[in-house]
Amino acid sequence: MNILENVKMALSSIWANKMRSFLTMLGIIIGISSVIAVVSLGQGGQHTITGEFEKIGTNTVAINVNENNAEQSDYITFEDVRQLKEKIPYIRYATQIVRVQGWASYGTNTKMAIVVGGSGDMFRIENNEILYGRIFTDIEYEEGKAVAVIDSTTAKKLFRMEDAVGMTMDVGPKTAQKSVTIVGVIKSAYDMFAEMTDNDYIPVVVHMPATTVSHVFSLDETASQVFIMADNKENVESAGNLAVNLLENRHGNRGRDAYKAENLMKQLDQINTVVGIFTTFVAVVAAISLVVGGVGVMNIMLVSVTERTREIGIRKAIGARTGHILFQFLTESVIISCIGGILGLIFGIFGAYGLGRLAGITPHLSPGTVILAILFSSAVGIFFGIYPARKAAMLDPIEALRYE
Amino acid sequence: MIRIENVTKVYKTGAITLTALNGISLHIRPGEFVAVMGPSGCGKSTLLNILGCLDRVTSGRYILNSKDVSTLGGNELASIRNREIGFIFQSFNLLPRMTVLENVELPMIYAGVPARERREKAIEALSRVDLAERIRHRPTEISGGQMQRVAIARAIVNSPSIILADEPTGNLDSRVTEEIMKIIQKLNDEGTTILMVTHEPDVANYSERIVRMRDGRIIDDSPVQNRIIL
């Protein structure tokens, strides 16, 4: 008696009770599909976050002024940034990041704008793709020239075209805007998202030399955040420590904990850990529904054994051994669970993509997850099938033959 | 062929003990056609179950084909049922979801016969009971007489040395009874040993030897005087 024979027999008996078999599978389908959806969305989310971070660069450290106990004199000056780059050999790029809310207009087209000030290193650290023109030069930064780099979404919103190089727009506080020239257009980070939600409430983004920003918005030449990028992975930690050291020396605020260096990779690890824990937790909850599905399989198999007592008696009378009967019923429960598992997998993938579209996450389905899902559903079939199958196999042939 | 010596079978349910067989000895030679008769409750079904290796003796010995089977385990008995014994039941006991052909193939599945050979042997067995057509039908689509012929084909397909028939014509009318008995007599002529339980004297007369039972004992064992030969 081979496996093929068993599978054929099991399939015909599953087919004979189509509706019941399907309802039994439903438990497994729901269980597996929710596990698949949750896990692939979780992994997709991790991938998205990792991608964002990796774009910024794994060697990047953010140094923030500790806003809780900062004094005016603690803020990072533009001269500090220059010193950081000059004095610390591990640092390849350094830029302050100044964010100001303002307005950008082209003709009568006025948009709310986030104006980001920094040096040209800002683009190098973020590894932006330049679509048209160029990023601003060190000289333009030093001299506070009225130049700007915008992303393609901003270009489309403001100028109704992507290649806005050479155009001028007015940027600044609503009542005192100054004219700046676009020197470059970079690829927008949230291109797809922005196109899907093309509304005026989302501000446009304008990158300008930090010096120019201070001038346009009449601000001090200070920043609360500096990004530095080390020359290689080994030096990230030291670069951060040396930078904080240098800042503390220059500001004479050692021991006050005025600056915080954060390795973005470390942050990424933390976020990934949190997302991972959360995914696992939800997956475990979903897996419980799989166990409920397994109990359903057991329930139906017990009914099936009772219903087919006479069949079991006949099979035993004509020579079926205990193992034959055991294997027959076990095959049936495993096939029910496996088909449920495969259907669950399919529904889970569809569900993940559907939910992912709503949440803006591209689901990620690893082959390991797929294999695990199938193996797990088979295991459910075996685990919950063994008791009914044993019960069938142990039936006394005489009693079973007499059963009406 | 079949030899049982001083066999007893006692059923215990709680405080009640029931002696179904009370020291029975019986010898059946190869090629014999024996009918077992007796009122209900006389122990003839119990005897059939023991001879069919479906049940075990409480005491005594059962020797089948010079092998003592009274001490064998469940799976060994299953093997013997599969290869040495063919069952024919009053209610046919075919599996309703399978076709006629699949029903006849079933004992060979458990014997591990390859699919191709199985099909050939099943068709051969079906033609021996004059049922070469309708083999793709399900048992519910054929008549009672045809169902019993399928059951006989299933019983003989593994070439057993003995066929045990439990009231094989109990559910059939007299015309069909004659048909079935003719087939059984033919099998017997071809050398198969047959033991048939019945309570109808007419049917018992198709055999060559009648064993009468009462209260778990054999009270008479004699050749048939006016045997009907079809």
Coordinates of C-alpha atoms in Angstrom, one line a residue, chain A residues 60-278:
Chain A
T60 CA 26.0 58.6 9.2
V61 CA 25.7 60.0 12.7
A62 CA 23.2 62.6 13.7
I63 CA 24.3 65.0 16.5
N64 CA 21.4 66.8 18.1
V65 CA 21.4 69.6 20.6
N66 CA 19.7 68.2 23.7
E67 CA 16.7 70.5 23.5
N68 CA 15.6 69.7 27.1
N69 CA 18.5 71.5 28.8
A70 CA 19.9 73.6 26.0
E71 CA 21.1 77.2 26.4
Q72 CA 21.3 79.7 23.6
S73 CA 25.1 79.3 23.6
D74 CA 24.9 75.6 23.1
Y75 CA 23.5 75.7 19.5
I76 CA 25.8 74.6 16.8
T77 CA 27.2 77.5 14.8
F78 CA 28.1 77.3 11.1
E79 CA 31.7 77.8 12.1
D80 CA 31.4 74.6 14.3
V81 CA 30.5 72.6 11.2
R82 CA 33.5 74.0 9.4
Q83 CA 35.7 73.0 12.3
L84 CA 34.2 69.5 12.5
K85 CA 35.1 68.9 8.9
E86 CA 38.5 70.3 9.2
K87 CA 39.7 68.9 12.6
I88 CA 38.3 65.4 12.6
P89 CA 40.0 63.2 10.0
Y90 CA 37.3 60.5 10.2
I91 CA 34.6 62.9 9.0
R92 CA 34.1 62.9 5.3
Y93 CA 31.0 65.0 5.1
A94 CA 29.3 67.3 7.6
T95 CA 26.4 69.6 7.3
Q96 CA 24.0 71.3 9.7
I97 CA 20.3 70.8 9.0
V98 CA 18.1 73.9 9.5
R99 CA 14.4 73.4 9.0
V100 CA 12.2 76.4 8.6
Q101 CA 8.6 76.7 7.6
G102 CA 7.9 79.3 5.0
W103 CA 6.3 80.0 1.6
A104 CA 7.4 79.5 -1.9
S105 CA 5.8 81.2 -4.9
Y106 CA 6.1 81.2 -8.6
G107 CA 4.0 83.9 -10.1
T108 CA 0.7 83.7 -8.4
N109 CA 1.3 80.1 -7.4
T110 CA 2.1 80.1 -3.7
K111 CA 2.7 77.0 -1.7
M112 CA 3.5 76.3 1.9
A113 CA 7.2 75.2 2.0
I114 CA 9.6 73.4 4.3
V115 CA 12.9 75.1 3.7
V116 CA 15.9 72.9 4.5
G117 CA 19.2 74.6 5.0
G118 CA 22.6 72.9 4.9
S119 CA 25.7 72.6 2.8
G120 CA 26.2 70.7 -0.3
D121 CA 27.2 67.7 1.9
M122 CA 23.5 67.4 2.8
F123 CA 22.9 65.9 -0.7
R124 CA 26.0 63.8 -0.5
I125 CA 25.0 62.3 2.8
E126 CA 21.4 61.7 1.7
N127 CA 22.8 60.3 -1.5
N128 CA 20.2 62.1 -3.6
E129 CA 19.9 61.4 -7.2
I130 CA 20.3 64.6 -9.3
L131 CA 17.8 64.7 -12.1
Y132 CA 18.6 68.1 -13.6
G133 CA 21.3 70.8 -13.0
R134 CA 23.5 70.4 -9.9
I135 CA 23.6 70.8 -6.2
F136 CA 24.9 74.1 -4.8
T137 CA 28.7 74.6 -4.4
D138 CA 30.8 75.3 -1.3
I139 CA 31.3 78.9 -2.5
E140 CA 27.5 79.4 -2.9
Y141 CA 27.2 78.1 0.6
E142 CA 29.9 80.2 2.0
E143 CA 28.6 83.3 0.3
G144 CA 25.0 82.7 1.1
K145 CA 23.9 82.9 -2.6
A146 CA 20.3 82.9 -3.5
V147 CA 20.1 79.5 -5.0
A148 CA 17.9 76.5 -4.3
V149 CA 17.6 72.8 -5.1
I150 CA 14.1 71.3 -5.1
D151 CA 12.8 67.9 -5.6
S152 CA 10.9 66.8 -8.7
T153 CA 7.5 66.8 -6.9
T154 CA 8.0 70.4 -5.7
A155 CA 9.1 71.3 -9.2
K156 CA 5.9 69.9 -10.7
K157 CA 3.7 71.5 -8.0
L158 CA 5.3 74.9 -8.3
F159 CA 6.4 75.2 -12.0
R160 CA 4.2 72.5 -13.5
M161 CA 7.3 70.9 -15.0
E162 CA 10.2 68.8 -13.7
D163 CA 13.2 70.5 -15.2
A164 CA 12.9 73.8 -13.3
V165 CA 16.7 74.6 -13.5
G166 CA 17.2 78.3 -14.1
M167 CA 13.7 79.3 -13.0
T168 CA 13.4 81.8 -10.1
M169 CA 10.9 81.7 -7.3
D170 CA 10.2 83.7 -4.2
V171 CA 11.0 82.0 -0.9
G172 CA 10.7 83.2 2.7
P173 CA 8.3 84.3 5.4
K174 CA 5.0 85.2 3.9
T175 CA 5.5 88.9 4.0
A176 CA 9.2 89.0 3.1
Q177 CA 9.9 86.6 0.4
K178 CA 13.2 86.8 -1.5
S179 CA 14.0 85.7 -5.1
V180 CA 16.1 82.5 -5.5
T181 CA 17.3 80.7 -8.5
I182 CA 16.8 76.9 -9.0
V183 CA 20.1 75.3 -9.7
G184 CA 19.1 71.7 -9.5
V185 CA 16.3 69.2 -9.2
I186 CA 16.7 66.0 -7.2
K187 CA 14.6 62.9 -7.3
S188 CA 11.8 63.1 -4.8
A189 CA 11.9 60.7 -1.9
Y190 CA 8.2 60.2 -1.7
D191 CA 7.5 60.4 -5.4
M192 CA 4.8 57.7 -5.5
F193 CA 3.2 58.8 -2.3
A194 CA 3.1 62.5 -3.4
E195 CA 1.6 61.6 -6.7
M196 CA -1.1 59.5 -5.0
T197 CA -2.0 62.4 -2.6
D198 CA -1.6 65.4 -4.8
N199 CA -3.0 68.0 -2.5
D200 CA -1.9 71.5 -1.4
Y201 CA -1.8 70.7 2.3
I202 CA 1.4 68.8 1.9
P203 CA 4.2 71.4 1.9
V204 CA 6.8 71.6 -0.9
V205 CA 10.4 71.1 0.1
V206 CA 13.1 73.6 -0.8
H207 CA 16.8 73.0 -0.1
M208 CA 19.0 76.1 0.2
P209 CA 22.4 76.9 1.6
A210 CA 22.0 77.2 5.4
T211 CA 23.6 80.7 5.2
T212 CA 21.0 81.8 2.7
V213 CA 18.2 80.4 4.9
S214 CA 19.5 82.4 7.9
H215 CA 19.6 85.5 5.7
V216 CA 16.2 85.1 4.1
F217 CA 14.5 84.2 7.4
S218 CA 16.6 86.6 9.5
L219 CA 17.9 83.9 11.8
D220 CA 21.1 83.3 13.7
E221 CA 23.7 81.2 12.0
T222 CA 23.0 78.3 14.3
A223 CA 21.5 74.9 14.0
S224 CA 20.2 72.2 16.4
Q225 CA 21.2 69.3 14.3
V226 CA 24.4 68.2 12.4
F227 CA 24.8 65.2 10.2
I228 CA 28.2 63.8 9.9
M229 CA 29.3 60.9 7.7
A230 CA 32.4 58.9 8.6
D231 CA 34.9 57.8 6.0
N232 CA 34.1 54.1 6.8
K233 CA 32.1 51.9 9.1
E234 CA 34.8 51.3 11.7
N235 CA 35.2 55.0 12.4
V236 CA 31.5 55.9 12.8
E237 CA 31.6 55.6 16.6
S238 CA 34.8 57.5 17.0
A239 CA 33.7 60.2 14.6
G240 CA 30.6 60.8 16.6
N241 CA 32.4 60.9 19.9
L242 CA 35.1 63.2 18.6
A243 CA 32.5 65.5 17.1
V244 CA 30.7 65.8 20.4
N245 CA 34.0 66.3 22.1
L246 CA 34.9 69.1 19.8
L247 CA 31.6 70.8 20.1
E248 CA 31.8 70.7 23.9
N249 CA 35.3 72.2 23.8
R250 CA 34.2 75.0 21.6
H251 CA 31.1 75.8 23.6
G252 CA 32.7 75.1 27.0
N253 CA 29.7 73.0 28.1
R254 CA 31.4 69.7 29.0
G255 CA 29.4 67.6 31.4
R256 CA 26.1 69.2 30.7
D257 CA 25.2 66.6 28.2
A258 CA 24.3 69.2 25.6
Y259 CA 24.8 67.0 22.6
K260 CA 23.6 63.6 21.6
A261 CA 25.2 61.6 18.9
E262 CA 23.0 58.9 17.3
N263 CA 24.3 56.4 14.9
L264 CA 21.5 55.9 12.4
M265 CA 22.3 52.2 12.0
K266 CA 21.8 51.7 15.7
Q267 CA 18.5 53.4 15.5
L268 CA 17.6 51.2 12.5
D269 CA 18.4 48.1 14.6
Q270 CA 16.2 49.4 17.4
I271 CA 13.3 50.1 15.0
N272 CA 13.8 46.7 13.4
T273 CA 13.8 45.0 16.8
V274 CA 10.6 46.8 17.8
V275 CA 8.9 46.0 14.4
G276 CA 10.1 42.4 14.7
I277 CA 8.7 42.0 18.2
F278 CA 5.4 43.5 17.1

